[in-house]
């Protein structure tokens, strides 16, 4: 029986979607200057393109108020000029990044910076998945896609539902989400994203050596990872965010109809309108994990 023709290129050809955190709230207090961080990232991107001439890199800037495509190696002007050296990649990317930061700063001034100063991670994840789906439908062959989140700002509980939807969409499309988190604490969202999709979660102990972490861990294509011992997360924070106050909670009330999560008892679900009965019980809020049959469920 003839085998089904593959839609993929060779095993070592990658489509790397890089989500670049540009949140000014984080970088203004970070020990690693943004300019140095950007220098590490640009060198890493250039190395990805040099590993294989068919490799493709797409960069999405993630700001506080917006997110946008700022670089695509498949359509970048001047690609391959300057004898393949780094300036061929830098010029277009830095120009687009400067325009994005200025626009995001303007949106920040027009809006209100209340609550947690988190980046719009849910938006950039959605844009990355949309681009990957476009590549899937573009022709008979495509590279192996993966997403790399270079995140520093803290999680935004108000983005919980959108981020979890993006994570499960990536899992269904078999797209791993790698995470390189440079904040002071771990990111529960990115831990869950990497765990569920089979990606790698890493929190660099020495931010000054970011380039070494990127090249030794995240430059590896998906096929080669089966032969390497990559870092594994010691634990995953499966806590969810309540729908009423957008806060991370340890335990909460869950609607049995739409699975909305609340930190306090409500007479009626604000999402689907279901009326809760007196038998509503408090259960752990780790709703993204499969429950055992012995675990308590909400009765509405």
mmCIF file of C-alpha atoms in Angstrom:
data_model
loop_
_atom_site.group_PDB
_atom_site.id
_atom_site.type_symbol
_atom_site.label_atom_id
_atom_site.label_comp_id
_atom_site.label_asym_id
_atom_site.label_seq_id
_atom_site.Cartn_x
_atom_site.Cartn_y
_atom_site.Cartn_z
ATOM 1 C CA UNK A 1 0.000 0.000 0.000
ATOM 2 C CA UNK A 2 1.401 3.386 -0.961
ATOM 3 C CA UNK A 3 2.088 5.741 1.919
ATOM 4 C CA UNK A 4 0.201 8.991 2.254
ATOM 5 C CA UNK A 5 2.322 11.861 0.882
ATOM 6 C CA UNK A 6 3.599 14.132 3.642
ATOM 7 C CA UNK A 7 2.825 17.824 3.661
ATOM 8 C CA UNK A 8 5.976 18.566 5.624
ATOM 9 C CA UNK A 9 9.471 19.467 4.524
ATOM 10 C CA UNK A 10 12.455 17.609 5.956
ATOM 11 C CA UNK A 11 12.428 16.888 9.679
ATOM 12 C CA UNK A 12 14.822 19.722 10.504
ATOM 13 C CA UNK A 13 12.920 22.531 8.723
ATOM 14 C CA UNK A 14 11.198 24.828 11.196
ATOM 15 C CA UNK A 15 8.685 27.651 11.215
ATOM 16 C CA UNK A 16 9.510 29.558 14.398
ATOM 17 C CA UNK A 17 6.891 32.014 15.656
ATOM 18 C CA UNK A 18 8.585 34.306 18.185
ATOM 19 C CA UNK A 19 6.413 36.333 20.572
ATOM 20 C CA UNK A 20 8.576 39.257 21.685
ATOM 21 C CA UNK A 21 7.525 40.978 24.921
ATOM 22 C CA UNK A 22 7.939 44.760 24.647
ATOM 23 C CA UNK A 23 5.932 45.738 27.749
ATOM 24 C CA UNK A 24 7.458 48.985 29.099
ATOM 25 C CA UNK A 25 6.255 48.243 32.644
ATOM 26 C CA UNK A 26 8.469 45.171 32.820
ATOM 27 C CA UNK A 27 11.553 46.449 31.011
ATOM 28 C CA UNK A 28 11.687 49.655 33.059
ATOM 29 C CA UNK A 29 12.353 47.554 36.177
ATOM 30 C CA UNK A 30 14.245 44.610 34.668
ATOM 31 C CA UNK A 31 17.888 43.910 35.513
ATOM 32 C CA UNK A 32 18.494 43.120 31.832
ATOM 33 C CA UNK A 33 18.292 46.252 29.635
ATOM 34 C CA UNK A 34 15.899 45.982 26.706
ATOM 35 C CA UNK A 35 18.654 46.860 24.224
ATOM 36 C CA UNK A 36 20.807 43.965 25.439
ATOM 37 C CA UNK A 37 17.808 41.638 25.468
ATOM 38 C CA UNK A 38 17.043 42.592 21.882
ATOM 39 C CA UNK A 39 20.654 42.007 20.866
ATOM 40 C CA UNK A 40 20.497 38.445 22.230
ATOM 41 C CA UNK A 41 17.215 37.776 20.443
ATOM 42 C CA UNK A 42 18.439 39.104 17.087
ATOM 43 C CA UNK A 43 21.542 36.928 17.228
ATOM 44 C CA UNK A 44 19.378 33.919 18.042
ATOM 45 C CA UNK A 45 17.010 34.611 15.133
ATOM 46 C CA UNK A 46 19.923 34.969 12.757
ATOM 47 C CA UNK A 47 21.311 31.609 13.914
ATOM 48 C CA UNK A 48 17.937 29.933 13.233
ATOM 49 C CA UNK A 49 17.983 31.206 9.657
ATOM 50 C CA UNK A 50 21.567 30.031 9.195
ATOM 51 C CA UNK A 51 20.853 26.492 10.423
ATOM 52 C CA UNK A 52 18.733 25.719 7.365
ATOM 53 C CA UNK A 53 17.992 27.811 4.303
ATOM 54 C CA UNK A 54 14.353 26.637 4.422
ATOM 55 C CA UNK A 55 13.819 27.755 8.013
ATOM 56 C CA UNK A 56 11.330 30.586 8.487
ATOM 57 C CA UNK A 57 11.119 33.067 11.371
ATOM 58 C CA UNK A 58 8.133 35.254 12.162
ATOM 59 C CA UNK A 59 8.290 37.785 15.003
ATOM 60 C CA UNK A 60 5.194 39.144 16.757
ATOM 61 C CA UNK A 61 5.651 42.064 19.146
ATOM 62 C CA UNK A 62 3.561 41.801 22.328
ATOM 63 C CA UNK A 63 2.915 45.138 23.966
ATOM 64 C CA UNK A 64 0.702 46.304 26.794
ATOM 65 C CA UNK A 65 -2.156 47.502 24.602
ATOM 66 C CA UNK A 66 -1.591 45.775 21.265
ATOM 67 C CA UNK A 67 0.369 43.184 19.304
ATOM 68 C CA UNK A 68 1.579 43.132 15.714
ATOM 69 C CA UNK A 69 3.682 41.249 13.140
ATOM 70 C CA UNK A 70 7.032 42.997 12.883
ATOM 71 C CA UNK A 71 9.151 40.525 10.909
ATOM 72 C CA UNK A 72 8.701 37.649 8.485
ATOM 73 C CA UNK A 73 11.833 36.136 6.979
ATOM 74 C CA UNK A 74 9.840 34.808 4.024
ATOM 75 C CA UNK A 75 8.894 38.275 2.845
ATOM 76 C CA UNK A 76 11.441 40.564 4.503
ATOM 77 C CA UNK A 77 13.056 43.011 2.054
ATOM 78 C CA UNK A 78 16.760 42.602 1.500
ATOM 79 C CA UNK A 79 16.767 38.994 2.666
ATOM 80 C CA UNK A 80 20.099 37.414 1.825
ATOM 81 C CA UNK A 81 21.827 40.728 1.225
ATOM 82 C CA UNK A 82 24.899 41.939 3.073
ATOM 83 C CA UNK A 83 26.551 38.533 2.552
ATOM 84 C CA UNK A 84 24.052 36.914 4.942
ATOM 85 C CA UNK A 85 25.268 38.908 7.904
ATOM 86 C CA UNK A 86 23.067 40.087 10.736
ATOM 87 C CA UNK A 87 22.360 43.650 9.430
ATOM 88 C CA UNK A 88 20.187 42.113 6.708
ATOM 89 C CA UNK A 89 17.813 40.910 9.435
ATOM 90 C CA UNK A 90 18.137 43.856 11.814
ATOM 91 C CA UNK A 91 17.274 46.788 9.593
ATOM 92 C CA UNK A 92 13.694 45.850 8.747
ATOM 93 C CA UNK A 93 12.879 44.317 12.144
ATOM 94 C CA UNK A 94 14.178 47.246 14.184
ATOM 95 C CA UNK A 95 12.293 49.728 12.043
ATOM 96 C CA UNK A 96 9.006 47.891 12.470
ATOM 97 C CA UNK A 97 9.676 47.391 16.177
ATOM 98 C CA UNK A 98 10.278 51.093 16.694
ATOM 99 C CA UNK A 99 7.001 51.911 14.958
ATOM 100 C CA UNK A 100 5.137 49.342 17.049
ATOM 101 C CA UNK A 101 6.539 50.580 20.379
ATOM 102 C CA UNK A 102 5.586 54.161 19.521
ATOM 103 C CA UNK A 103 2.062 53.101 18.567
ATOM 104 C CA UNK A 104 1.640 50.955 21.675
ATOM 105 C CA UNK A 105 2.851 53.799 23.871
ATOM 106 C CA UNK A 106 0.292 56.108 22.279
ATOM 107 C CA UNK A 107 -2.495 53.602 22.939
ATOM 108 C CA UNK A 108 -1.298 53.299 26.521
ATOM 109 C CA UNK A 109 -1.558 57.058 27.035
ATOM 110 C CA UNK A 110 -5.041 57.145 25.556
ATOM 111 C CA UNK A 111 -6.264 54.275 27.726
ATOM 112 C CA UNK A 112 -5.950 53.566 31.429
ATOM 113 C CA UNK A 113 -3.114 51.524 32.917
ATOM 114 C CA UNK A 114 -5.149 50.048 35.766
ATOM 115 C CA UNK A 115 -4.669 46.567 37.186
ATOM 116 C CA UNK A 116 -1.740 44.272 36.490
ATOM 117 C CA UNK A 117 0.653 45.693 33.853
ATOM 118 C CA UNK A 118 0.659 42.496 31.795
ATOM 119 C CA UNK A 119 1.320 42.076 28.088
ATOM 120 C CA UNK A 120 -1.351 41.125 25.556
ATOM 121 C CA UNK A 121 -0.188 37.506 25.384
ATOM 122 C CA UNK A 122 -3.593 36.165 24.360
ATOM 123 C CA UNK A 123 -3.593 38.384 21.268
ATOM 124 C CA UNK A 124 -0.104 37.425 20.130
ATOM 125 C CA UNK A 125 -0.814 33.700 20.641
ATOM 126 C CA UNK A 126 -3.949 34.015 18.524
ATOM 127 C CA UNK A 127 -2.029 35.832 15.786
ATOM 128 C CA UNK A 128 0.666 33.143 15.799
ATOM 129 C CA UNK A 129 -1.905 30.352 15.482
ATOM 130 C CA UNK A 130 -3.706 32.177 12.669
ATOM 131 C CA UNK A 131 -0.432 32.528 10.746
ATOM 132 C CA UNK A 132 0.330 28.835 11.255
ATOM 133 C CA UNK A 133 -3.104 27.845 9.954
ATOM 134 C CA UNK A 134 -2.480 30.043 6.922
ATOM 135 C CA UNK A 135 0.794 28.201 6.295
ATOM 136 C CA UNK A 136 -0.972 24.851 6.637
ATOM 137 C CA UNK A 137 -3.347 25.856 3.847
ATOM 138 C CA UNK A 138 -0.833 27.625 1.618
ATOM 139 C CA UNK A 139 0.497 24.668 -0.322
ATOM 140 C CA UNK A 140 1.410 20.986 -0.404
ATOM 141 C CA UNK A 141 4.466 21.433 1.839
ATOM 142 C CA UNK A 142 5.197 23.447 4.961
ATOM 143 C CA UNK A 143 7.837 23.500 7.713
ATOM 144 C CA UNK A 144 7.302 22.185 11.251
ATOM 145 C CA UNK A 145 5.697 25.043 13.224
ATOM 146 C CA UNK A 146 6.413 25.938 16.831
ATOM 147 C CA UNK A 147 5.854 28.979 19.026
ATOM 148 C CA UNK A 148 8.452 30.581 21.300
ATOM 149 C CA UNK A 149 7.193 33.010 23.952
ATOM 150 C CA UNK A 150 9.925 35.399 25.131
ATOM 151 C CA UNK A 151 7.948 36.794 28.035
ATOM 152 C CA UNK A 152 8.902 38.956 30.994
ATOM 153 C CA UNK A 153 5.767 40.666 32.279
ATOM 154 C CA UNK A 154 3.458 38.979 34.777
ATOM 155 C CA UNK A 155 0.300 37.044 33.889
ATOM 156 C CA UNK A 156 -2.925 38.945 33.297
ATOM 157 C CA UNK A 157 -5.767 36.983 34.971
ATOM 158 C CA UNK A 158 -8.306 38.734 32.750
ATOM 159 C CA UNK A 159 -6.762 36.921 29.756
ATOM 160 C CA UNK A 160 -7.176 33.450 31.273
ATOM 161 C CA UNK A 161 -10.016 32.220 29.036
ATOM 162 C CA UNK A 162 -8.500 33.565 25.807
ATOM 163 C CA UNK A 163 -5.060 32.140 26.608
ATOM 164 C CA UNK A 164 -6.440 28.711 27.536
ATOM 165 C CA UNK A 165 -8.442 28.631 24.289
ATOM 166 C CA UNK A 166 -5.243 29.406 22.365
ATOM 167 C CA UNK A 167 -3.352 26.701 24.268
ATOM 168 C CA UNK A 168 -5.933 24.024 23.484
ATOM 169 C CA UNK A 169 -6.045 25.171 19.862
ATOM 170 C CA UNK A 170 -2.264 24.750 19.638
ATOM 171 C CA UNK A 171 -2.538 21.325 21.231
ATOM 172 C CA UNK A 172 -5.161 20.262 18.699
ATOM 173 C CA UNK A 173 -2.935 21.474 15.837
ATOM 174 C CA UNK A 174 0.093 19.728 17.402
ATOM 175 C CA UNK A 175 1.996 23.010 17.681
ATOM 176 C CA UNK A 176 4.320 23.060 20.734
ATOM 177 C CA UNK A 177 4.582 26.294 22.715
ATOM 178 C CA UNK A 178 8.062 26.927 24.143
ATOM 179 C CA UNK A 179 8.416 29.488 26.906
ATOM 180 C CA UNK A 180 11.418 31.504 28.029
ATOM 181 C CA UNK A 181 10.210 33.522 31.011
ATOM 182 C CA UNK A 182 12.417 36.273 32.442
ATOM 183 C CA UNK A 183 10.164 37.653 35.180
ATOM 184 C CA UNK A 184 10.850 37.435 38.908
ATOM 185 C CA UNK A 185 8.268 34.676 39.481
ATOM 186 C CA UNK A 186 7.139 31.822 37.276
ATOM 187 C CA UNK A 187 4.329 32.306 34.770
ATOM 188 C CA UNK A 188 1.401 29.951 35.410
ATOM 189 C CA UNK A 189 0.006 30.599 31.933
ATOM 190 C CA UNK A 190 3.241 29.729 30.148
ATOM 191 C CA UNK A 191 3.865 26.716 32.382
ATOM 192 C CA UNK A 192 0.480 25.340 31.392
ATOM 193 C CA UNK A 193 1.029 26.244 27.729
ATOM 194 C CA UNK A 194 4.316 24.342 27.516
ATOM 195 C CA UNK A 195 3.050 21.392 29.561
ATOM 196 C CA UNK A 196 -0.173 20.894 27.578
ATOM 197 C CA UNK A 197 1.373 21.330 24.119
ATOM 198 C CA UNK A 198 4.584 19.391 24.787
ATOM 199 C CA UNK A 199 6.885 22.402 24.641
ATOM 200 C CA UNK A 200 9.776 23.481 26.859
ATOM 201 C CA UNK A 201 9.413 25.926 29.761
ATOM 202 C CA UNK A 202 12.585 27.643 30.940
ATOM 203 C CA UNK A 203 13.272 30.428 33.407
ATOM 204 C CA UNK A 204 16.880 31.598 32.919
ATOM 205 C CA UNK A 205 18.778 31.858 36.187
ATOM 206 C CA UNK A 206 21.216 34.364 34.685
ATOM 207 C CA UNK A 207 19.463 36.798 32.299
ATOM 208 C CA UNK A 208 22.804 38.100 31.013
ATOM 209 C CA UNK A 209 23.380 34.697 29.422
ATOM 210 C CA UNK A 210 20.069 34.732 27.546
ATOM 211 C CA UNK A 211 21.696 33.985 24.180
ATOM 212 C CA UNK A 212 23.253 30.799 25.527
ATOM 213 C CA UNK A 213 19.879 29.600 26.841
ATOM 214 C CA UNK A 214 18.201 30.377 23.523
ATOM 215 C CA UNK A 215 20.789 28.657 21.323
ATOM 216 C CA UNK A 216 21.232 25.532 23.467
ATOM 217 C CA UNK A 217 17.551 24.912 24.245
ATOM 218 C CA UNK A 218 15.240 26.649 21.793
ATOM 219 C CA UNK A 219 17.270 26.451 18.574
ATOM 220 C CA UNK A 220 16.728 22.691 18.463
ATOM 221 C CA UNK A 221 14.244 21.525 15.837
ATOM 222 C CA UNK A 222 11.375 19.236 16.849
ATOM 223 C CA UNK A 223 12.889 16.109 15.295
ATOM 224 C CA UNK A 224 16.210 16.495 17.138
ATOM 225 C CA UNK A 225 14.536 17.008 20.505
ATOM 226 C CA UNK A 226 13.826 13.290 20.736
ATOM 227 C CA UNK A 227 17.576 12.661 21.077
ATOM 228 C CA UNK A 228 18.322 15.400 23.637
ATOM 229 C CA UNK A 229 17.745 15.896 27.349
ATOM 230 C CA UNK A 230 16.001 19.248 27.424
ATOM 231 C CA UNK A 231 15.100 21.090 30.655
ATOM 232 C CA UNK A 232 11.913 19.953 32.364
ATOM 233 C CA UNK A 233 9.764 22.088 34.607
ATOM 234 C CA UNK A 234 9.898 21.061 38.272
ATOM 235 C CA UNK A 235 6.191 21.794 38.666
ATOM 236 C CA UNK A 236 3.245 23.351 36.881
ATOM 237 C CA UNK A 237 0.878 25.888 38.430
ATOM 238 C CA UNK A 238 -2.601 24.807 37.319
ATOM 239 C CA UNK A 239 -4.492 27.527 39.151
ATOM 240 C CA UNK A 240 -7.215 29.296 37.208
ATOM 241 C CA UNK A 241 -8.619 32.832 37.272
ATOM 242 C CA UNK A 242 -12.148 33.587 38.422
ATOM 243 C CA UNK A 243 -14.574 35.096 35.916
ATOM 244 C CA UNK A 244 -16.011 37.595 38.390
ATOM 245 C CA UNK A 245 -12.914 39.450 39.643
ATOM 246 C CA UNK A 246 -10.254 38.144 37.200
ATOM 247 C CA UNK A 247 -8.044 36.987 40.088
ATOM 248 C CA UNK A 248 -5.974 33.825 40.392
ATOM 249 C CA UNK A 249 -7.594 31.487 42.927
ATOM 250 C CA UNK A 250 -6.738 28.196 44.613
ATOM 251 C CA UNK A 251 -10.337 27.003 45.055
ATOM 252 C CA UNK A 252 -13.586 28.254 43.621
ATOM 253 C CA UNK A 253 -17.093 27.525 42.403
ATOM 254 C CA UNK A 254 -17.522 26.083 38.920
ATOM 255 C CA UNK A 255 -20.673 26.173 36.816
ATOM 256 C CA UNK A 256 -21.550 22.637 35.702
ATOM 257 C CA UNK A 257 -23.108 23.960 32.474
ATOM 258 C CA UNK A 258 -20.443 26.271 30.983
ATOM 259 C CA UNK A 259 -17.527 25.613 33.399
ATOM 260 C CA UNK A 260 -17.236 29.272 34.397
ATOM 261 C CA UNK A 261 -15.178 29.780 37.551
ATOM 262 C CA UNK A 262 -16.141 32.032 40.471
ATOM 263 C CA UNK A 263 -14.313 32.829 43.685
ATOM 264 C CA UNK A 264 -17.571 33.212 45.671
ATOM 265 C CA UNK A 265 -20.992 31.603 45.634
ATOM 266 C CA UNK A 266 -23.458 33.171 43.178
ATOM 267 C CA UNK A 267 -27.152 32.521 42.785
ATOM 268 C CA UNK A 268 -26.867 32.713 39.012
ATOM 269 C CA UNK A 269 -24.050 32.136 36.513
ATOM 270 C CA UNK A 270 -23.094 35.422 34.897
ATOM 271 C CA UNK A 271 -21.886 33.616 31.759
ATOM 272 C CA UNK A 272 -24.705 31.250 30.784
ATOM 273 C CA UNK A 273 -27.478 32.325 33.172
ATOM 274 C CA UNK A 274 -27.864 28.943 34.896
ATOM 275 C CA UNK A 275 -29.416 29.126 38.367
ATOM 276 C CA UNK A 276 -27.309 27.515 41.074
ATOM 277 C CA UNK A 277 -28.934 25.375 43.725
ATOM 278 C CA UNK A 278 -28.041 25.001 47.384
ATOM 279 C CA UNK A 279 -25.937 21.935 46.632
ATOM 280 C CA UNK A 280 -23.220 24.011 44.932
ATOM 281 C CA UNK A 281 -19.901 22.901 46.351
ATOM 282 C CA UNK A 282 -16.421 24.361 46.440
ATOM 283 C CA UNK A 283 -13.800 22.475 44.417
ATOM 284 C CA UNK A 284 -10.186 23.037 43.351
ATOM 285 C CA UNK A 285 -9.922 25.442 40.444
ATOM 286 C CA UNK A 286 -7.608 23.304 38.320
ATOM 287 C CA UNK A 287 -10.264 22.898 35.646
ATOM 288 C CA UNK A 288 -7.807 22.442 32.817
ATOM 289 C CA UNK A 289 -6.709 19.071 34.222
ATOM 290 C CA UNK A 290 -8.730 15.922 33.729
ATOM 291 C CA UNK A 291 -10.606 15.105 36.905
ATOM 292 C CA UNK A 292 -10.626 11.688 38.468
ATOM 293 C CA UNK A 293 -13.981 10.086 39.054
ATOM 294 C CA UNK A 294 -13.461 10.409 42.794
ATOM 295 C CA UNK A 295 -12.998 14.176 42.658
ATOM 296 C CA UNK A 296 -15.996 16.335 43.642
ATOM 297 C CA UNK A 297 -17.950 18.054 40.890
ATOM 298 C CA UNK A 298 -20.182 21.107 41.098
ATOM 299 C CA UNK A 299 -23.887 20.433 41.280
ATOM 300 C CA UNK A 300 -26.018 23.350 40.159
#
